[in-house]
PDB file of C-alpha atoms and ligand atoms in Angstrom:
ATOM      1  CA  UNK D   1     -22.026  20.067 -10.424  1.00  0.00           C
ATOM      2  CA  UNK D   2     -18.663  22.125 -10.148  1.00  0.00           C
ATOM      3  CA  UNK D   3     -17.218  20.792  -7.057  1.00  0.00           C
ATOM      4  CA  UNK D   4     -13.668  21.911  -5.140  1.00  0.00           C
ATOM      5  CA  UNK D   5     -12.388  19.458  -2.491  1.00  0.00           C
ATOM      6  CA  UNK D   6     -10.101  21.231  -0.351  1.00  0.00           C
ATOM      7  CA  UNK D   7      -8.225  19.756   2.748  1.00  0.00           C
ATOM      8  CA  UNK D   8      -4.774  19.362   3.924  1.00  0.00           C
ATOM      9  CA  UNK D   9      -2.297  17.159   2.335  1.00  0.00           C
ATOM     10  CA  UNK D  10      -3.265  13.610   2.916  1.00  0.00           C
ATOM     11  CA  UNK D  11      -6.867  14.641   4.182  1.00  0.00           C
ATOM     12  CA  UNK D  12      -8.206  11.806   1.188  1.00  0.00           C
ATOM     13  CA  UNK D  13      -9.253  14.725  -1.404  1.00  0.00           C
ATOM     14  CA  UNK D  14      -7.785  12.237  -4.360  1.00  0.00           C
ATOM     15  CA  UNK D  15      -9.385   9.345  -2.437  1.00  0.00           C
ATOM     16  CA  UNK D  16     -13.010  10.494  -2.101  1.00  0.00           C
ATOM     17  CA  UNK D  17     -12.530  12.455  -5.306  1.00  0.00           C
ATOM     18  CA  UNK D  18     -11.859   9.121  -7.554  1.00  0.00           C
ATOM     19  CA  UNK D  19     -15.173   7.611  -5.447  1.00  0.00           C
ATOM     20  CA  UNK D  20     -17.615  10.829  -6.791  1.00  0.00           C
ATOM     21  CA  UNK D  21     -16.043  10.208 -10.145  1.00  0.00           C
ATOM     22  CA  UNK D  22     -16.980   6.872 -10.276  1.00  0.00           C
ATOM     23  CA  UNK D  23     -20.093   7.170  -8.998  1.00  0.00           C
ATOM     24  CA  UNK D  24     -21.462  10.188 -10.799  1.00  0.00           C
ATOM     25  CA  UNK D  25     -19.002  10.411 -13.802  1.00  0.00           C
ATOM     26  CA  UNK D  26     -17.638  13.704 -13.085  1.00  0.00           C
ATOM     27  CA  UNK D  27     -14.226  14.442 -14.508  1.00  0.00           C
ATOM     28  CA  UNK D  28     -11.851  15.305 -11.733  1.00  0.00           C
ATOM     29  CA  UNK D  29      -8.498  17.574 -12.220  1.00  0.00           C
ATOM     30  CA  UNK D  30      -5.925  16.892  -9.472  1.00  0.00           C
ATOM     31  CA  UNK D  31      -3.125  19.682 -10.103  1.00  0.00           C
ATOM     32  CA  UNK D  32      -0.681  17.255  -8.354  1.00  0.00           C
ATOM     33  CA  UNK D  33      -1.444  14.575 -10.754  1.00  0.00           C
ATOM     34  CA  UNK D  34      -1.286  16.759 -13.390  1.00  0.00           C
ATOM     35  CA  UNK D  35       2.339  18.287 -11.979  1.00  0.00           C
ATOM     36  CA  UNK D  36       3.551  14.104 -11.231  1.00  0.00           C
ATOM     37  CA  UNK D  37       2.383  13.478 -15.013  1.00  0.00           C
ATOM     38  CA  UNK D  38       4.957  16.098 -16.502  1.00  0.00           C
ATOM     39  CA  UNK D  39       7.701  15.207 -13.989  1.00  0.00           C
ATOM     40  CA  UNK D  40       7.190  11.592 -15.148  1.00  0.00           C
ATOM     41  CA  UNK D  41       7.064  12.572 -19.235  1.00  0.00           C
ATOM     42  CA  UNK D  42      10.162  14.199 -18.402  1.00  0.00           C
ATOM     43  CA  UNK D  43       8.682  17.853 -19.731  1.00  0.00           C
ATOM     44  CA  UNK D  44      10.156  21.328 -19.257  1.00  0.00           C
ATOM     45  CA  UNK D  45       7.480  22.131 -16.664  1.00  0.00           C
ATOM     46  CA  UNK D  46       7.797  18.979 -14.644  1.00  0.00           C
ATOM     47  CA  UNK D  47      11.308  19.875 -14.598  1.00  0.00           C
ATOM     48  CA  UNK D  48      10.672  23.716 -13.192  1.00  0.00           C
ATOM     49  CA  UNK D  49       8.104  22.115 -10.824  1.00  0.00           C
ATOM     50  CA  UNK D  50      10.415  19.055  -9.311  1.00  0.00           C
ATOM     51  CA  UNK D  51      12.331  20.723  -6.866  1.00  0.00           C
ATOM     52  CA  UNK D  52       9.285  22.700  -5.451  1.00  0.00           C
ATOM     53  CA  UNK D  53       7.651  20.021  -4.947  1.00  0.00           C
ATOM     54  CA  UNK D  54       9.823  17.659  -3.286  1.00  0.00           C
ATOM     55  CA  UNK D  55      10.636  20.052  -0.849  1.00  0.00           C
ATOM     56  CA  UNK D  56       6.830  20.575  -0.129  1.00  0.00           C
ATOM     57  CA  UNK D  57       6.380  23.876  -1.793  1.00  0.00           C
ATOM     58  CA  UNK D  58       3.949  25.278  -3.995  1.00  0.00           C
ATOM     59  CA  UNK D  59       4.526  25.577  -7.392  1.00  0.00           C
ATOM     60  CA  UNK D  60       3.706  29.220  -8.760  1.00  0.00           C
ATOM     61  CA  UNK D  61       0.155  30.303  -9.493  1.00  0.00           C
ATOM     62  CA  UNK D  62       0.675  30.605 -12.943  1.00  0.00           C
ATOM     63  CA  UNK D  63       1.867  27.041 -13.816  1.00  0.00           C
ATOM     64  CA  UNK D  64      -1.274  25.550 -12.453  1.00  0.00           C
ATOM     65  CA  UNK D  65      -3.883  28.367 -13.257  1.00  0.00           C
ATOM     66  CA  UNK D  66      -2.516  27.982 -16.889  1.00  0.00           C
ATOM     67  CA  UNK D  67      -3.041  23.738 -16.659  1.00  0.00           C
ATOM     68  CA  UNK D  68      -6.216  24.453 -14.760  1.00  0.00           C
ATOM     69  CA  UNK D  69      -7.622  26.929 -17.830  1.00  0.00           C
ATOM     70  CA  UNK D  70      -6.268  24.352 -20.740  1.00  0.00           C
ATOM     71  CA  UNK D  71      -8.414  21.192 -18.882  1.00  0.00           C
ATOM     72  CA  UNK D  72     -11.407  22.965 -18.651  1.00  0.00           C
ATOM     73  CA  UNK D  73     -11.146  24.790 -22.446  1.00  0.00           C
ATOM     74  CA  UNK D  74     -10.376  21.212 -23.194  1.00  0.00           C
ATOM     75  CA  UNK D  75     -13.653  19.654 -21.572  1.00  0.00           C
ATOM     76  CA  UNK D  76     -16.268  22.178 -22.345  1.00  0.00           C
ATOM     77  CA  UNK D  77     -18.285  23.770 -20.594  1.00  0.00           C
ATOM     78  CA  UNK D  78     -21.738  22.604 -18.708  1.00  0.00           C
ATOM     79  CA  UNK D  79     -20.673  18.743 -18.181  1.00  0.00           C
ATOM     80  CA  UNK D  80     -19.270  19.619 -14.353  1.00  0.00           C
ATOM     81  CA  UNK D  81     -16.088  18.625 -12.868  1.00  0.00           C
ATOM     82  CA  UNK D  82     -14.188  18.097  -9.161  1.00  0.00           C
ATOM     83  CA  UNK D  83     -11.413  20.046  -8.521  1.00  0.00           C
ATOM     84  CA  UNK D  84      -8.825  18.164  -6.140  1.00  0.00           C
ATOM     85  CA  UNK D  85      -5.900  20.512  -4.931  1.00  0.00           C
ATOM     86  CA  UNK D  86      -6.779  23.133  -6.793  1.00  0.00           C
ATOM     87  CA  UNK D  87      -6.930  26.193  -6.121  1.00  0.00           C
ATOM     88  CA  UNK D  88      -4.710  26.367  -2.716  1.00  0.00           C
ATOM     89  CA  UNK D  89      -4.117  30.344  -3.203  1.00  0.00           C
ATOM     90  CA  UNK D  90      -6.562  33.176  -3.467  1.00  0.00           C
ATOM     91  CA  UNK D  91      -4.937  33.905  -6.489  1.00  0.00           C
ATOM     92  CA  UNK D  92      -6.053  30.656  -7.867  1.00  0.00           C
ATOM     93  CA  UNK D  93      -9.071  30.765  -6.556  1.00  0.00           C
ATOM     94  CA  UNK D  94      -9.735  34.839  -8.452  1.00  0.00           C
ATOM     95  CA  UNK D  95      -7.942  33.053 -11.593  1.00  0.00           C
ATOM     96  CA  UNK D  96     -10.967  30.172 -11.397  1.00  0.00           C
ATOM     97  CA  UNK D  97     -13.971  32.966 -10.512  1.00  0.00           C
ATOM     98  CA  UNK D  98     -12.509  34.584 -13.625  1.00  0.00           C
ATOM     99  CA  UNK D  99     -12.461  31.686 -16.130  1.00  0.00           C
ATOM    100  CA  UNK D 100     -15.810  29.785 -15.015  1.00  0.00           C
ATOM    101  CA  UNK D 101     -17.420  33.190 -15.529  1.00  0.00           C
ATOM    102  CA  UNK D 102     -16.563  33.936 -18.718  1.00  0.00           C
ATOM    103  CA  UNK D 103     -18.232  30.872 -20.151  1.00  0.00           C
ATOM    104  CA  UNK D 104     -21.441  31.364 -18.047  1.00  0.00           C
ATOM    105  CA  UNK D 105     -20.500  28.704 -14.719  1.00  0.00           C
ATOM    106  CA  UNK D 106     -19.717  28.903 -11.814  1.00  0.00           C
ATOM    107  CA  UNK D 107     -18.868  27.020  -8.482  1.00  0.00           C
ATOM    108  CA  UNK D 108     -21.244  25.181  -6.859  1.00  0.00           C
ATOM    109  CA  UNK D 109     -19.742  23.633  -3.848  1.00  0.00           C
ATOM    110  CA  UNK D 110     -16.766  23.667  -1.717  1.00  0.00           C
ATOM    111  CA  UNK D 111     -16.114  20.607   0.859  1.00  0.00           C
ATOM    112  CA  UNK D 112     -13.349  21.250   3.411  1.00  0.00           C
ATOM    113  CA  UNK D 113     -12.404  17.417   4.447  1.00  0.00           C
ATOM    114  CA  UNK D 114     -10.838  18.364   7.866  1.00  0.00           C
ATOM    115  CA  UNK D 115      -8.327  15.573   9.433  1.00  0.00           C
ATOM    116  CA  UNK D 116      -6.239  16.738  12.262  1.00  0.00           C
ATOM    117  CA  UNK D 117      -2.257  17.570  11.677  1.00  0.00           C
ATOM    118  CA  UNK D 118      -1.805  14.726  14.158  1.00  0.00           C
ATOM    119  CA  UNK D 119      -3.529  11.963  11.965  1.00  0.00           C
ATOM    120  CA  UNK D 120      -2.015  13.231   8.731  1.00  0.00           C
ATOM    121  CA  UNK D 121       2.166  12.012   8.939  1.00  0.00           C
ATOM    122  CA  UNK D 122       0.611   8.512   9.764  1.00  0.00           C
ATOM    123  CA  UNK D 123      -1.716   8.796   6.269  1.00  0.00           C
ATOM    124  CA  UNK D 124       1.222   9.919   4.434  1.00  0.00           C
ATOM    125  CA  UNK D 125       4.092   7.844   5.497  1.00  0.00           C
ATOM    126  CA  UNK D 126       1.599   5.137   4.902  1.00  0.00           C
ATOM    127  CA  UNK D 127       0.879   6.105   1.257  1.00  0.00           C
ATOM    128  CA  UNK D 128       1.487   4.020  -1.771  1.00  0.00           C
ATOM    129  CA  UNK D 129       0.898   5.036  -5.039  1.00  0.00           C
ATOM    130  CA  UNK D 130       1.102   3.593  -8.489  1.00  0.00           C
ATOM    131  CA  UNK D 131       3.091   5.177 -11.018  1.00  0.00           C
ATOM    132  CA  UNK D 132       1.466   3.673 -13.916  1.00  0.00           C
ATOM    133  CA  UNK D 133      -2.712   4.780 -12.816  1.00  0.00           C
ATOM    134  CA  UNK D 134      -2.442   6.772  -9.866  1.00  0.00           C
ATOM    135  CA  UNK D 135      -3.956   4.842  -7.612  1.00  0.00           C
ATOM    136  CA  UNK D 136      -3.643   5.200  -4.352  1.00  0.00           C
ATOM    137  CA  UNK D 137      -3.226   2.862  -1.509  1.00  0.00           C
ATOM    138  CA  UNK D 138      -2.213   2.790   2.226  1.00  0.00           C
ATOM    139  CA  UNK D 139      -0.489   0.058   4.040  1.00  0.00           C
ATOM    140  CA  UNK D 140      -2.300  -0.266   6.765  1.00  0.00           C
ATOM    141  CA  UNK D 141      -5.905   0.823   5.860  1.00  0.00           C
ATOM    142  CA  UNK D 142      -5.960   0.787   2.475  1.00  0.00           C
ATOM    143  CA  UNK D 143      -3.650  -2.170   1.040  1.00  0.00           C
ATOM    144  CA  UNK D 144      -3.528  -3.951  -2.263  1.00  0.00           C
ATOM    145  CA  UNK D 145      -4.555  -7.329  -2.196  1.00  0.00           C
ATOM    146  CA  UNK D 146      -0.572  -8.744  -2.693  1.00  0.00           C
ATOM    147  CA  UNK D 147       1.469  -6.583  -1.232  1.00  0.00           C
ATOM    148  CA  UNK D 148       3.386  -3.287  -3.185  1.00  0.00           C
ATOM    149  CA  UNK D 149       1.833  -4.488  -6.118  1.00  0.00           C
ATOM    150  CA  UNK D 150      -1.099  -2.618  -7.602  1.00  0.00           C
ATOM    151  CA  UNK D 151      -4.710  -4.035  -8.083  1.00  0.00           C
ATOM    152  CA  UNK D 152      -5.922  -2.600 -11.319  1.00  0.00           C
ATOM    153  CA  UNK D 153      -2.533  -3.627 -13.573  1.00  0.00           C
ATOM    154  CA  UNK D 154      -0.161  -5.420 -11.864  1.00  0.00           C
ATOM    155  CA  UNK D 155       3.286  -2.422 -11.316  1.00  0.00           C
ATOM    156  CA  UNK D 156       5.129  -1.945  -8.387  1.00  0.00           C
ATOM    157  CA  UNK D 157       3.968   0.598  -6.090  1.00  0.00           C
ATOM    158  CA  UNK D 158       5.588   3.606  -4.879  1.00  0.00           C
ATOM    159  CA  UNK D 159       6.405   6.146  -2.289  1.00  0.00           C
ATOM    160  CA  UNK D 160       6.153   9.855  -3.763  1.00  0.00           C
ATOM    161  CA  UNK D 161       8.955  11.972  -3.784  1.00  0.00           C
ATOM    162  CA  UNK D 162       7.201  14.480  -1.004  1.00  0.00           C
ATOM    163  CA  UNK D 163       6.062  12.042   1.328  1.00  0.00           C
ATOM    164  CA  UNK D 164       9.392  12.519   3.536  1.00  0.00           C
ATOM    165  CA  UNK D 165       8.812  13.770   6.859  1.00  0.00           C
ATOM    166  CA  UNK D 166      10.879  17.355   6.147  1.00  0.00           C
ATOM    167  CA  UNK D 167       8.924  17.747   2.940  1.00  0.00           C
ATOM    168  CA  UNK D 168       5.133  17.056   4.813  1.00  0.00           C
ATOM    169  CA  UNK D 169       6.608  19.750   7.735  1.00  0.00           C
ATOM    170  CA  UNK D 170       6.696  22.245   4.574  1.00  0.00           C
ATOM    171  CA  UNK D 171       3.588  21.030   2.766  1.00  0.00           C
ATOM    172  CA  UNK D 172       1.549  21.638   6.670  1.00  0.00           C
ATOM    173  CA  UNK D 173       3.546  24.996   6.774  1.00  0.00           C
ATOM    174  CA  UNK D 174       2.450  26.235   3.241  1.00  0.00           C
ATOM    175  CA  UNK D 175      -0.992  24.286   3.603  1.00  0.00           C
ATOM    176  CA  UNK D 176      -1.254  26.987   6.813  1.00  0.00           C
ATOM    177  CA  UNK D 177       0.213  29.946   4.940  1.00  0.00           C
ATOM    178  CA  UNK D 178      -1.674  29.715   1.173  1.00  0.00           C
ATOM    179  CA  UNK D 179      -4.523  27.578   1.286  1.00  0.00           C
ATOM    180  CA  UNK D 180      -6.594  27.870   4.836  1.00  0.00           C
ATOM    181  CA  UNK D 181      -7.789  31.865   3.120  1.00  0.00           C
ATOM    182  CA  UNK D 182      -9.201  29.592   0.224  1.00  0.00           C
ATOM    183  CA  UNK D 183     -11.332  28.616   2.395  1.00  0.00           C
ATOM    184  CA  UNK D 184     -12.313  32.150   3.703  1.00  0.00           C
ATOM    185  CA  UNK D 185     -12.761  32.931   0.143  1.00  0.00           C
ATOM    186  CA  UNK D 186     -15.410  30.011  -0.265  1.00  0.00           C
ATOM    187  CA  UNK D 187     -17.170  30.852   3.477  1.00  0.00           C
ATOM    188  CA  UNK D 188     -17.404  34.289   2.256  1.00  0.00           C
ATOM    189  CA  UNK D 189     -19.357  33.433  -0.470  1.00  0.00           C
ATOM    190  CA  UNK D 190     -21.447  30.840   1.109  1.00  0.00           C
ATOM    191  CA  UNK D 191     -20.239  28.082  -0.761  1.00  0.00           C
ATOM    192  CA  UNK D 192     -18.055  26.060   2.053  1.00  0.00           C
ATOM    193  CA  UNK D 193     -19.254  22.989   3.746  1.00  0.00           C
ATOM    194  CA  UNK D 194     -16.919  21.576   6.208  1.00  0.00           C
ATOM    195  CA  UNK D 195     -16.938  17.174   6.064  1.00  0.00           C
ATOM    196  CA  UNK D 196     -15.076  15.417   9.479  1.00  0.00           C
ATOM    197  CA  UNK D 197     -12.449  13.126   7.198  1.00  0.00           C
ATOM    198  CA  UNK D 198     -11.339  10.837  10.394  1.00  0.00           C
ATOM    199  CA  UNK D 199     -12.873   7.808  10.007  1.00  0.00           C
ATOM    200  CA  UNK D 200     -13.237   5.122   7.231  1.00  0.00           C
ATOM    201  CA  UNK D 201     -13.071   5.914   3.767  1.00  0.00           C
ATOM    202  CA  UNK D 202     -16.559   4.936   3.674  1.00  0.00           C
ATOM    203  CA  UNK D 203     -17.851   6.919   6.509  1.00  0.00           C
ATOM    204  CA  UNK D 204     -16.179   9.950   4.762  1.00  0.00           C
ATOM    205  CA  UNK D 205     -17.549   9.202   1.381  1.00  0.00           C
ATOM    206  CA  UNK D 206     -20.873   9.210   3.594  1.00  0.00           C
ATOM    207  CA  UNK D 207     -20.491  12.585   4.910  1.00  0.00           C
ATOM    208  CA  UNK D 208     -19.340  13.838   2.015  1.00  0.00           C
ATOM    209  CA  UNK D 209     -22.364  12.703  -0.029  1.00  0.00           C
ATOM    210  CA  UNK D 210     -24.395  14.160   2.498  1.00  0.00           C
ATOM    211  CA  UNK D 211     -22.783  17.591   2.147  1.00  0.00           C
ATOM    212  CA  UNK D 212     -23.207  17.366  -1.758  1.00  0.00           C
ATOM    213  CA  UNK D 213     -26.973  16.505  -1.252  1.00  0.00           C
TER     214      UNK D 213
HETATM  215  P1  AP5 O   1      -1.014  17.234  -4.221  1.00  0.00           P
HETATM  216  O1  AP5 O   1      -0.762  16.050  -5.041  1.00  0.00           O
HETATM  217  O2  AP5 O   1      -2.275  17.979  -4.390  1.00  0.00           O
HETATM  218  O3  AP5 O   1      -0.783  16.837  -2.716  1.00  0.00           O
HETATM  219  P2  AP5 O   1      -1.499  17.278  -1.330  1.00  0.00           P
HETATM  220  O4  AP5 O   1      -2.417  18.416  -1.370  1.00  0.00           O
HETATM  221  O5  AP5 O   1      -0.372  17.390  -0.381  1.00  0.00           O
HETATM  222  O6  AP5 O   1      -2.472  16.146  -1.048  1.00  0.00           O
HETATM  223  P3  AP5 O   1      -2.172  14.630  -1.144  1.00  0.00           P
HETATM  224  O7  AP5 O   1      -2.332  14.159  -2.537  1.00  0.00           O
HETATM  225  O8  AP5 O   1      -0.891  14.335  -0.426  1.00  0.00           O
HETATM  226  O9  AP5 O   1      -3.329  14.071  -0.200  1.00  0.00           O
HETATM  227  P4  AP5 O   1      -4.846  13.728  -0.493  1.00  0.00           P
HETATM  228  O10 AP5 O   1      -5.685  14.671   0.293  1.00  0.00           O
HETATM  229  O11 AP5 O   1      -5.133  13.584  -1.950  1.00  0.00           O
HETATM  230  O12 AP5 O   1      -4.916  12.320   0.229  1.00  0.00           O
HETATM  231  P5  AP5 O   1      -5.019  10.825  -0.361  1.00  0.00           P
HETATM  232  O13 AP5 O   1      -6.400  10.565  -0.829  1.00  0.00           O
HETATM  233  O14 AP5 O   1      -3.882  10.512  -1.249  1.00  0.00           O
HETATM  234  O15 AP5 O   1       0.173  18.287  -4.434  1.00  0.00           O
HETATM  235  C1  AP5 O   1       1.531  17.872  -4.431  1.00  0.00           C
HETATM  236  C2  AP5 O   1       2.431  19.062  -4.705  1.00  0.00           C
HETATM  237  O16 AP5 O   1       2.174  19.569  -6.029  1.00  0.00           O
HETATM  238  C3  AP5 O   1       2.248  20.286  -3.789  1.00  0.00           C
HETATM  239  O17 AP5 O   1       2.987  20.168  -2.589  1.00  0.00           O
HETATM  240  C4  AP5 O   1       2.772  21.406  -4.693  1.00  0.00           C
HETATM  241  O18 AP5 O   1       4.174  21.394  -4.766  1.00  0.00           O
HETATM  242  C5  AP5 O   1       2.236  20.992  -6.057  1.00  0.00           C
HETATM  243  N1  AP5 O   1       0.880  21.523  -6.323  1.00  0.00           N
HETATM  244  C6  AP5 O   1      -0.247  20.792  -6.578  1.00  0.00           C
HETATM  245  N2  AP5 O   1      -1.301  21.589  -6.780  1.00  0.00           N
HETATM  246  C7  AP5 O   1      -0.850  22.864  -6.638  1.00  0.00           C
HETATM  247  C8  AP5 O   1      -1.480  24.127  -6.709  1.00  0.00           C
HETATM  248  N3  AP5 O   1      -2.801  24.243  -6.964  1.00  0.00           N
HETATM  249  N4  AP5 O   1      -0.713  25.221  -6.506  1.00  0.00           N
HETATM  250  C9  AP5 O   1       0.607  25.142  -6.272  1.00  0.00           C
HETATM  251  N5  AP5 O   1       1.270  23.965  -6.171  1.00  0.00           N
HETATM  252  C10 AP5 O   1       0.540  22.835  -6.357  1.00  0.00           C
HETATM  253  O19 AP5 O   1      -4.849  10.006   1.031  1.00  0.00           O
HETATM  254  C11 AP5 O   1      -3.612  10.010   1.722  1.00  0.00           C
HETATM  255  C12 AP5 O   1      -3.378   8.613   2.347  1.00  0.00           C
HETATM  256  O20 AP5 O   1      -4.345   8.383   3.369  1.00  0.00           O
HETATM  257  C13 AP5 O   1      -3.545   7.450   1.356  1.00  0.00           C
HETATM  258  O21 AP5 O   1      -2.607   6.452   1.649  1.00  0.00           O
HETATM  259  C14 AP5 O   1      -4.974   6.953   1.586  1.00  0.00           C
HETATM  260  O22 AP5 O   1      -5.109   5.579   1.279  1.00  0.00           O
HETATM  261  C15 AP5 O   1      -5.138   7.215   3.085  1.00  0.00           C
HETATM  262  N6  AP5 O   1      -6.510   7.567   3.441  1.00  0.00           N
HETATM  263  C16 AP5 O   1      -7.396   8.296   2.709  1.00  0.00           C
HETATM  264  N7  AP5 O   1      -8.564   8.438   3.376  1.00  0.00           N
HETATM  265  C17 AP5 O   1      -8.387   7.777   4.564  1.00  0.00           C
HETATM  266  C18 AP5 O   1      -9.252   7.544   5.698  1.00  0.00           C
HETATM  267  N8  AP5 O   1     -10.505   8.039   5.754  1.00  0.00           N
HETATM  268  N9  AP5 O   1      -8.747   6.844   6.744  1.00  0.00           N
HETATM  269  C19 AP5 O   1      -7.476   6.351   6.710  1.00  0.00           C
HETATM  270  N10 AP5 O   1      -6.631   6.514   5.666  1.00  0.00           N
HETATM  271  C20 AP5 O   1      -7.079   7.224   4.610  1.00  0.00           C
HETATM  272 MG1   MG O   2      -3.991  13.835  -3.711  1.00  0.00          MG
END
């Protein structure tokens, strides 16, 4: 299955995208990760993309369509994949129509995880990540078992550079702007299924299955 999550930041796309990948052992391509992975390798394009993102702005098109095109080249075709934060402009979206049909695929499903603006600072703020995996936590309903340490191997957790309240404000604002018309896109074409992401982790990884089946 080719699979997009699409949502607003801190909807739980990277957490209900690492649950599908464990269960059905789909390979998933997170743009952001990808973007945090240069920044922290210290490469020319983490450098270009630093500012943007800290100050909740989108990278340009042709950064992460050109990452985008070398995982999937990379991978093959036929063996699926989730998409998570990618792609948050039509142009991305055209870019991906464009590539998947040149080697025969396409997409198969779209799932809009919708959380309310209101909910979202409080999911955010709340965030820890680790800089080592990329796991994510949250302190209050998602926490490691000893505190800002991480489960899986033991380094300190962190707060990301964008989770400030002025850069969230811009990430909503841009979220607004770029990335609701992906979603037109997808409705247009029948693909979009809209999944209610307030709730447990589990209850949304229950909805979400459901929407998948
Ligand atoms: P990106 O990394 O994609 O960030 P985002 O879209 O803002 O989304 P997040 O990763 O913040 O949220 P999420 O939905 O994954 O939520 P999570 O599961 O962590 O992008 C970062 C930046 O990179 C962009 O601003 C841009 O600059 C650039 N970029 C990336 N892709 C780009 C592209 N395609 N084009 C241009 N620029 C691009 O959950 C959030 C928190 O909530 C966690 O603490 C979690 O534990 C908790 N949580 C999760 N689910 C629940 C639940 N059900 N109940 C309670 N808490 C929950
Ligand atoms: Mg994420």
């Amino acid at each position: 299955m080719n699979l997009i999550l699409i949502g607003p930041p801190g909807a739980g796309k990277g957490t209900q995208a690492k649950r599908l990948v464990d269960a059905r052992g789909l390979p998933q391509y997170s743009t952001g990760d990808m973007l945090r992975a240069h920044r922290s390798a210290g490469t020319e394009l983490g450098k270009a993309a630093q500012a943007l993102m800290d100050a909740g702005k989108l990278v340009s098109d042709d950064i992460v369509i050109g990452m985008i095109s070398a995982a999937l080249e990379k991978a093959g075709a036929g063996r699926g994949f989730i998409l998570d934060g990618f792609p948050r402009t039509v142009a991305q979206a055209d870019a991906l129509s464009a590539m998947l049909a040149k080697r025969g695929e396409k997409i198969d499903r779209v799932v809009m995880v919708d959380v309310p603006f209101s909910l979202i600072v409080d999911r955010i703020v709340g965030r820890r990540t680790c800089p080592k995996d990329g796991s994510v936590y949250h302190v209050k309903t998602a926490p490691p078992k000893v505190e800002g340490i991480c489960d899986l191997d033991g380094t300190q957790l962190v707060q990301r550079a964008d989770d400030t309240e002025a850069a969230i404000t811009k990430r909503l604002t841009e979220y607004d702007q770029w990335t609701r018309p992906v979603a037109g896109y997808y409705q247009q074409l029948g693909l979009l299924r809209h999944v209610d992401g307030v709730g447990t982790p589990d209850e949304v990884y229950g909805r979400l299955n459901a929407a998948l089946a």
